[in-house]
Amino acid sequence: MKRNSRLSAVLHALMHMAEREMPMTSDDLALCLDTNAVVVRRTMAGLRDAGIVQSGRGHGGGWHFAKPLSDISLLDIYNALGEPIVFQIGPATEMPGCVVEKSVNRVIGDALKDAEAILMARFAGTTLADLAADFRVAAKHCRADTG
Amino acid sequence: MKRNSRLSAVLHALMHMAEREMPMTSDDLALCLDTNAVVVRRTMAGLRDAGIVQSGRGHGGGWHFAKPLSDISLLDIYNALGEPIVFQIGPATEMPGCVVEKSVNRVIGDALKDAEAILMARFAGTTLADLAADFRVAAKHCRADTG
DNA sequence: TTTTCATGTAACAATAATAGTTACGAATCG
DNA sequence: CGATTCGTAACTATTATTGTTACATGAAAA
């Protein structure tokens, strides 16, 4: 099964935005992410609704941050994407009548819940400023930051 | 995005098998799981190759365990299903040229790896015998174990 | 040995989720 | 006004999974 890369993709986009003074257009970002401008708008719409970025139309328009990078956690972004599903694996039936199935769902579900909590805590503790700092250290060693 | 329920489904099937003396046919299991016999065979084939279950053809044939329930961990089953992907979310590109993307992939990837380790440890520490015991306790309170 | 039952597997159709594309309306700036 | 840029709907393309049909293979029973 293929993995959903929207979180990675949008972080990639945001980091490129963080490196610029001026707003970036959907076309600019689409180039970075090797995709389509409409796809970019679709994804960024969630972040705009969550107050993470703002968009402007017309000349000089495009996307820019609505608040400091240090005020934006990965969890904020994850939630803004509207995909609160972390795991591919999950229960077969939400409301099983079979006692066997109920039992299986509970055991698996508990394990997944714990792992998810770990992940969310990690996301909550990492801000875009952290990510940008991490990137700048890496960029210092290798200057080929196109793409 | 929809979740993959093959692990839950196959555990459900195995627990029903655990409750019986005789082998269960693919049709029997398909009824339990509300699916098709061919789908059952497809899924169980992985477990057979992994030495977890055995299949017999002809009269009195069907599926049965190849070893004690206490010797089969959830991790064994998870691996036998041949889907070592836990998370829906993942990197956009495996081999990114862009330094920004590399950095993003590493941060996200590390967090996912840690959460996955937690989950796998939990799976490794739970056997089918544990699951069966859990089920029998639940069944004692409510006797309606069809499905 | 013939019949019946059951798995093994290939091939194909059905379903569903995601991503990509086109088109056009609305807003903004010069 | 005209160029630019987002907003969004509608449609197509792609891909993954699941369900179905069909038939070959093997094993036990009659």
Short mmCIF file of C-alpha atoms (C1' of nucleotides) in Angstrom, two decimals:
data_model
loop_
_atom_site.label_atom_id
_atom_site.label_comp_id
_atom_site.label_asym_id
_atom_site.label_seq_id
_atom_site.Cartn_x
_atom_site.Cartn_y
_atom_site.Cartn_z
CA MET A 1 0.00 0.00 0.00
CA LYS A 2 1.17 3.45 -0.81
CA ARG A 3 1.77 6.01 1.85
CA ASN A 4 0.15 9.35 2.15
CA SER A 5 2.77 12.05 1.74
CA ARG A 6 0.67 15.13 2.27
CA LEU A 7 2.24 15.95 5.61
CA SER A 8 5.75 15.65 4.24
CA ALA A 9 4.78 17.56 1.13
CA VAL A 10 3.23 20.46 2.98
CA LEU A 11 6.18 20.68 5.35
CA HIS A 12 8.47 20.77 2.36
CA ALA A 13 6.42 23.64 0.96
CA LEU A 14 6.37 25.53 4.25
CA MET A 15 10.13 25.24 4.64
CA HIS A 16 10.62 26.77 1.23
CA MET A 17 8.27 29.56 2.24
CA ALA A 18 10.24 30.06 5.41
CA GLU A 19 13.34 30.73 3.34
CA ARG A 20 11.71 33.64 1.54
CA GLU A 21 10.62 37.15 2.36
CA MET A 22 7.91 37.46 -0.29
CA PRO A 23 4.76 35.35 -0.54
CA MET A 24 5.03 32.30 -2.75
CA THR A 25 2.38 31.60 -5.34
CA SER A 26 0.71 28.22 -5.71
CA ASP A 27 2.62 27.80 -8.94
CA ASP A 28 5.93 28.41 -7.19
CA LEU A 29 5.11 25.80 -4.60
CA ALA A 30 3.80 23.38 -7.20
CA LEU A 31 7.19 23.58 -8.88
CA CYS A 32 8.99 22.81 -5.62
CA LEU A 33 6.73 19.86 -4.89
CA ASP A 34 6.61 18.66 -8.45
CA THR A 35 2.83 18.81 -8.59
CA ASN A 36 -0.05 21.00 -9.67
CA ALA A 37 -1.06 24.45 -8.42
CA VAL A 38 -4.60 23.30 -7.72
CA VAL A 39 -3.30 20.48 -5.56
CA VAL A 40 -1.24 23.00 -3.62
CA ARG A 41 -4.26 25.23 -3.05
CA ARG A 42 -6.31 22.26 -1.96
CA THR A 43 -3.73 21.28 0.62
CA MET A 44 -2.94 24.79 1.83
CA ALA A 45 -6.63 25.58 2.25
CA GLY A 46 -6.66 23.49 5.41
CA LEU A 47 -3.72 25.40 6.84
CA ARG A 48 -5.38 28.69 6.02
CA ASP A 49 -8.59 27.66 7.77
CA ALA A 50 -6.49 26.70 10.78
CA GLY A 51 -4.85 30.13 10.86
CA ILE A 52 -1.39 28.85 10.05
CA VAL A 53 -0.93 30.58 6.71
CA GLN A 54 -2.69 33.33 4.81
CA SER A 55 -3.31 33.72 1.12
CA GLY A 56 -3.51 36.87 -0.96
CA ARG A 57 -4.95 37.29 -4.42
CA GLY A 58 -3.86 39.37 -7.35
CA HIS A 59 -0.50 40.99 -7.96
CA GLY A 60 2.00 40.23 -5.26
CA GLY A 61 -0.36 37.66 -3.81
CA GLY A 62 0.42 34.14 -2.74
CA TRP A 63 1.03 32.28 0.48
CA HIS A 64 2.73 33.50 3.66
CA PHE A 65 2.77 32.57 7.34
CA ALA A 66 0.10 33.94 9.65
CA LYS A 67 2.29 33.62 12.74
CA PRO A 68 5.87 32.97 13.83
CA LEU A 69 7.37 29.62 12.93
CA SER A 70 8.04 28.94 16.58
CA ASP A 71 4.30 29.09 17.24
CA ILE A 72 3.46 26.37 14.74
CA SER A 73 3.91 22.73 15.75
CA LEU A 74 3.91 19.74 13.48
CA LEU A 75 0.78 18.64 15.31
CA ASP A 76 -0.96 21.86 14.29
CA ILE A 77 -0.17 21.13 10.69
CA TYR A 78 -1.07 17.48 10.96
CA ASN A 79 -4.46 18.39 12.37
CA ALA A 80 -4.99 21.16 9.82
CA LEU A 81 -4.61 18.63 7.03
CA GLY A 82 -7.79 17.03 8.30
CA GLU A 83 -6.44 13.50 8.25
CA PRO A 84 -6.42 12.33 11.81
CA ILE A 85 -5.69 8.79 10.71
CA VAL A 86 -2.11 7.77 11.41
CA PHE A 87 -2.22 4.07 10.84
CA GLN A 88 -2.96 2.03 7.81
CA ILE A 89 -4.01 -0.86 9.95
CA GLY A 90 -7.25 -0.73 11.85
CA PRO A 91 -10.36 -2.65 12.81
CA ALA A 92 -12.44 -4.47 10.23
CA THR A 93 -15.72 -3.31 11.68
CA GLU A 94 -16.29 -0.32 13.92
CA MET A 95 -19.28 -1.87 15.68
CA PRO A 96 -18.74 -5.60 15.67
CA GLY A 97 -21.47 -7.86 17.00
CA CYS A 98 -19.11 -10.81 17.28
CA VAL A 99 -17.45 -11.12 20.69
CA VAL A 100 -14.30 -12.48 19.08
CA GLU A 101 -14.04 -9.46 16.85
CA LYS A 102 -14.67 -7.07 19.71
CA SER A 103 -11.84 -8.61 21.64
CA VAL A 104 -9.45 -8.45 18.72
CA ASN A 105 -10.37 -4.84 18.02
CA ARG A 106 -9.73 -3.84 21.58
CA VAL A 107 -6.30 -5.44 21.81
CA ILE A 108 -5.15 -4.05 18.48
CA GLY A 109 -6.81 -0.72 19.14
CA ASP A 110 -5.07 -0.26 22.47
CA ALA A 111 -1.68 -0.91 20.94
CA LEU A 112 -2.33 1.53 18.14
CA LYS A 113 -3.59 4.18 20.51
CA ASP A 114 -0.40 4.02 22.54
CA ALA A 115 1.82 4.30 19.50
CA GLU A 116 -0.26 7.17 18.19
CA ALA A 117 0.09 9.03 21.48
CA ILE A 118 3.86 8.74 21.23
CA LEU A 119 3.82 10.13 17.74
CA MET A 120 1.45 12.99 18.50
CA ALA A 121 3.53 14.01 21.51
CA ARG A 122 6.56 14.16 19.30
CA PHE A 123 4.73 16.21 16.70
CA ALA A 124 3.44 18.57 19.37
CA GLY A 125 6.96 19.13 20.64
CA THR A 126 8.44 20.06 17.28
CA THR A 127 7.87 23.48 15.73
CA LEU A 128 8.50 24.74 12.25
CA ALA A 129 11.30 26.85 13.75
CA ASP A 130 12.99 23.63 14.91
CA LEU A 131 12.59 22.16 11.47
CA ALA A 132 13.98 25.28 9.81
CA ALA A 133 16.98 25.25 12.13
CA ASP A 134 17.60 21.61 11.36
CA PHE A 135 17.45 22.37 7.68
CA ARG A 136 19.86 25.32 7.89
CA VAL A 137 22.46 23.19 9.63
CA ALA A 138 22.17 20.60 6.88
CA ALA A 139 22.28 23.26 4.18
CA LYS A 140 25.51 24.64 5.58
CA HIS A 141 27.24 21.39 4.66
CA CYS A 142 25.72 20.99 1.23
CA ARG A 143 24.55 23.94 -0.83
CA ALA A 144 22.18 22.50 -3.38
CA ASP A 145 18.82 23.49 -2.05
CA THR A 146 16.81 23.52 -5.21
CA GLY A 147 13.81 21.32 -5.79
CA MET B 1 -8.35 7.40 3.80
CA LYS B 2 -9.60 3.97 4.61
CA ARG B 3 -7.71 1.69 6.90
CA ASN B 4 -6.38 -1.69 6.11
CA SER B 5 -8.13 -4.27 8.21
CA ARG B 6 -6.33 -7.41 7.09
CA LEU B 7 -4.55 -7.85 10.42
CA SER B 8 -7.76 -7.50 12.38
CA ALA B 9 -9.59 -9.73 9.94
CA VAL B 10 -7.05 -12.51 10.06
CA LEU B 11 -6.91 -12.38 13.86
CA HIS B 12 -10.67 -12.63 13.93
CA ALA B 13 -10.44 -15.71 11.72
CA LEU B 14 -7.70 -17.29 13.81
CA MET B 15 -9.64 -16.80 17.02
CA HIS B 16 -12.60 -18.60 15.55
CA MET B 17 -10.26 -21.38 14.51
CA ALA B 18 -8.89 -21.50 18.02
CA GLU B 19 -12.36 -22.21 19.35
CA ARG B 20 -12.71 -25.37 17.27
CA GLU B 21 -11.25 -28.82 17.21
CA MET B 22 -11.73 -29.49 13.50
CA PRO B 23 -10.14 -27.58 10.65
CA MET B 24 -12.22 -24.73 9.28
CA THR B 25 -12.76 -24.37 5.56
CA SER B 26 -12.21 -21.14 3.66
CA ASP B 27 -15.96 -20.93 3.26
CA ASP B 28 -16.50 -21.22 7.01
CA LEU B 29 -14.03 -18.42 7.63
CA ALA B 30 -15.44 -16.31 4.80
CA LEU B 31 -18.81 -16.48 6.53
CA CYS B 32 -17.29 -15.32 9.83
CA LEU B 33 -15.48 -12.45 8.17
CA ASP B 34 -18.32 -11.58 5.84
CA THR B 35 -16.17 -11.94 2.76
CA ASN B 36 -15.23 -14.36 0.02
CA ALA B 37 -13.47 -17.72 0.31
CA VAL B 38 -10.85 -16.72 -2.23
CA VAL B 39 -10.02 -13.65 -0.19
CA VAL B 40 -9.58 -15.87 2.84
CA ARG B 41 -7.22 -18.18 0.97
CA ARG B 42 -5.25 -15.25 -0.30
CA THR B 43 -4.75 -13.91 3.18
CA MET B 44 -4.12 -17.24 4.85
CA ALA B 45 -1.54 -18.17 2.22
CA GLY B 46 0.93 -15.79 3.86
CA LEU B 47 0.39 -17.41 7.24
CA ARG B 48 0.85 -20.85 5.74
CA ASP B 49 4.12 -19.83 4.11
CA ALA B 50 5.25 -18.48 7.46
CA GLY B 51 4.50 -21.81 9.16
CA ILE B 52 1.72 -20.44 11.32
CA VAL B 53 -1.15 -22.45 9.87
CA GLN B 54 -1.51 -25.46 7.61
CA SER B 55 -4.11 -26.20 4.99
CA GLY B 56 -5.55 -29.53 3.91
CA ARG B 57 -7.47 -30.34 0.78
CA GLY B 58 -10.37 -32.63 0.13
CA HIS B 59 -12.76 -34.14 2.63
CA GLY B 60 -12.13 -32.96 6.16
CA GLY B 61 -9.68 -30.42 4.84
CA GLY B 62 -9.40 -26.76 5.74
CA TRP B 63 -7.24 -24.60 7.96
CA HIS B 64 -5.65 -25.45 11.28
CA PHE B 65 -2.77 -24.19 13.39
CA ALA B 66 0.73 -25.47 12.76
CA LYS B 67 1.90 -24.79 16.31
CA PRO B 68 0.61 -23.85 19.76
CA LEU B 69 -1.17 -20.52 20.10
CA SER B 70 1.35 -19.47 22.74
CA ASP B 71 4.11 -19.76 20.14
CA ILE B 72 2.48 -17.30 17.73
CA SER B 73 2.87 -13.59 18.38
CA LEU B 74 0.90 -10.82 16.75
CA LEU B 75 4.18 -9.72 15.23
CA ASP B 76 4.57 -13.10 13.53
CA ILE B 77 1.17 -12.63 11.96
CA TYR B 78 1.76 -9.04 11.06
CA ASN B 79 4.96 -9.98 9.25
CA ALA B 80 3.36 -12.98 7.59
CA LEU B 81 0.79 -10.70 6.00
CA GLY B 82 3.63 -9.13 4.07
CA GLU B 83 2.63 -5.58 4.81
CA PRO B 84 5.42 -4.09 6.83
CA ILE B 85 3.92 -0.61 6.42
CA VAL B 86 2.29 0.63 9.59
CA PHE B 87 1.72 4.27 8.84
CA GLN B 88 -0.35 6.00 6.27
CA ILE B 89 1.88 9.02 6.42
CA GLY B 90 5.33 8.90 4.96
CA PRO B 91 7.90 10.77 2.91
CA ALA B 92 6.99 12.25 -0.46
CA THR B 93 10.17 11.05 -2.14
CA GLU B 94 12.43 8.27 -1.00
CA MET B 95 15.55 9.84 -2.49
CA PRO B 96 15.03 13.58 -2.42
CA GLY B 97 17.61 15.85 -4.00
CA CYS B 98 16.31 18.91 -2.22
CA VAL B 99 18.02 19.60 1.12
CA VAL B 100 14.78 20.94 2.54
CA GLU B 101 12.98 17.75 1.73
CA LYS B 102 15.76 15.60 3.13
CA SER B 103 15.55 17.43 6.40
CA VAL B 104 11.78 17.12 6.59
CA ASN B 105 11.94 13.42 5.77
CA ARG B 106 14.47 12.78 8.49
CA VAL B 107 12.52 14.54 11.23
CA ILE B 108 9.22 12.91 10.29
CA GLY B 109 10.90 9.58 9.66
CA ASP B 110 12.55 9.49 13.07
CA ALA B 111 9.27 10.16 14.82
CA LEU B 112 7.52 7.45 12.84
CA LYS B 113 10.30 4.97 13.49
CA ASP B 114 10.03 5.44 17.24
CA ALA B 115 6.27 5.01 17.24
CA GLU B 116 6.58 1.94 15.05
CA ALA B 117 9.10 0.39 17.43
CA ILE B 118 6.64 0.82 20.30
CA LEU B 119 3.93 -0.86 18.33
CA MET B 120 6.08 -3.76 17.14
CA ALA B 121 7.30 -4.41 20.66
CA ARG B 122 3.72 -4.62 21.79
CA PHE B 123 2.84 -6.98 18.98
CA ALA B 124 5.85 -9.13 19.75
CA GLY B 125 4.79 -9.41 23.37
CA THR B 126 1.26 -10.57 22.65
CA THR B 127 0.52 -14.14 21.59
CA LEU B 128 -2.61 -15.68 20.17
CA ALA B 129 -2.98 -17.50 23.48
CA ASP B 130 -3.20 -14.12 25.22
CA LEU B 131 -5.78 -12.99 22.73
CA ALA B 132 -7.80 -16.16 23.14
CA ALA B 133 -7.73 -15.81 26.92
CA ASP B 134 -8.89 -12.23 26.61
CA PHE B 135 -11.73 -13.32 24.40
CA ARG B 136 -12.86 -16.10 26.71
CA VAL B 137 -13.12 -13.70 29.62
CA ALA B 138 -15.27 -11.41 27.51
CA ALA B 139 -17.39 -14.30 26.26
CA LYS B 140 -18.11 -15.42 29.81
CA HIS B 141 -20.06 -12.21 30.33
CA CYS B 142 -21.93 -12.24 27.07
CA ARG B 143 -22.66 -15.41 25.20
CA ALA B 144 -23.37 -14.38 21.63
CA ASP B 145 -20.22 -15.35 19.82
CA THR B 146 -21.55 -15.76 16.34
CA GLY B 147 -20.39 -13.73 13.35
"C1'" DT C 1 -12.22 -45.72 -9.63
"C1'" DT C 2 -15.43 -42.28 -9.53
"C1'" DT C 3 -17.46 -38.64 -6.92
"C1'" DT C 4 -17.26 -35.02 -3.84
"C1'" DC C 5 -15.01 -31.72 -1.29
"C1'" DA C 6 -11.55 -28.28 -0.59
"C1'" DT C 7 -7.45 -25.66 -1.59
"C1'" DG C 8 -4.31 -22.99 -5.26
"C1'" DT C 9 -4.21 -19.62 -8.40
"C1'" DA C 10 -4.92 -16.90 -12.47
"C1'" DA C 11 -7.70 -13.54 -14.62
"C1'" DC C 12 -10.96 -10.19 -14.59
"C1'" DA C 13 -14.50 -6.82 -12.78
"C1'" DA C 14 -15.99 -3.67 -9.14
"C1'" DT C 15 -15.01 -0.29 -5.82
"C1'" DA C 16 -12.78 3.41 -3.79
"C1'" DA C 17 -9.26 6.75 -2.68
"C1'" DT C 18 -6.00 9.93 -4.34
"C1'" DA C 19 -3.96 12.92 -7.43
"C1'" DG C 20 -3.93 15.54 -11.62
"C1'" DT C 21 -6.29 18.62 -15.02
"C1'" DT C 22 -9.33 21.92 -17.00
"C1'" DA C 23 -12.25 25.66 -16.59
"C1'" DC C 24 -14.04 29.64 -14.88
"C1'" DG C 25 -15.37 32.96 -11.25
"C1'" DA C 26 -13.77 36.41 -7.81
"C1'" DA C 27 -10.58 39.44 -5.81
"C1'" DT C 28 -6.57 42.44 -5.91
"C1'" DC C 29 -3.08 45.48 -7.62
"C1'" DG C 30 -1.08 48.54 -11.00
"C1'" DC D 1 -9.18 47.96 -17.69
"C1'" DG D 2 -6.00 44.11 -17.61
"C1'" DA D 3 -2.79 41.04 -15.61
"C1'" DT D 4 -2.31 38.17 -11.84
"C1'" DT D 5 -3.56 34.91 -8.32
"C1'" DC D 6 -6.53 32.39 -5.34
"C1'" DG D 7 -11.20 29.49 -4.82
"C1'" DT D 8 -13.62 25.87 -6.32
"C1'" DA D 9 -16.29 22.73 -9.01
"C1'" DA D 10 -16.18 19.11 -12.28
"C1'" DC D 11 -14.01 15.77 -14.60
"C1'" DT D 12 -10.30 12.37 -15.77
"C1'" DA D 13 -6.41 9.36 -14.64
"C1'" DT D 14 -4.11 6.40 -11.73
"C1'" DT D 15 -3.62 3.03 -8.31
"C1'" DA D 16 -4.77 -0.18 -4.59
"C1'" DT D 17 -7.80 -3.21 -2.75
"C1'" DT D 18 -11.44 -6.28 -2.79
"C1'" DG D 19 -14.76 -9.32 -4.83
"C1'" DT D 20 -15.88 -12.77 -8.38
"C1'" DT D 21 -15.53 -16.40 -11.73
"C1'" DA D 22 -13.28 -20.20 -13.51
"C1'" DC D 23 -10.62 -24.05 -13.54
"C1'" DA D 24 -6.76 -27.05 -12.17
"C1'" DT D 25 -4.95 -29.92 -8.32
"C1'" DG D 26 -5.07 -32.87 -4.53
"C1'" DA D 27 -7.36 -35.85 -0.97
"C1'" DA D 28 -10.81 -38.52 1.24
"C1'" DA D 29 -15.11 -41.09 0.82
"C1'" DA D 30 -18.36 -44.04 -1.56
#
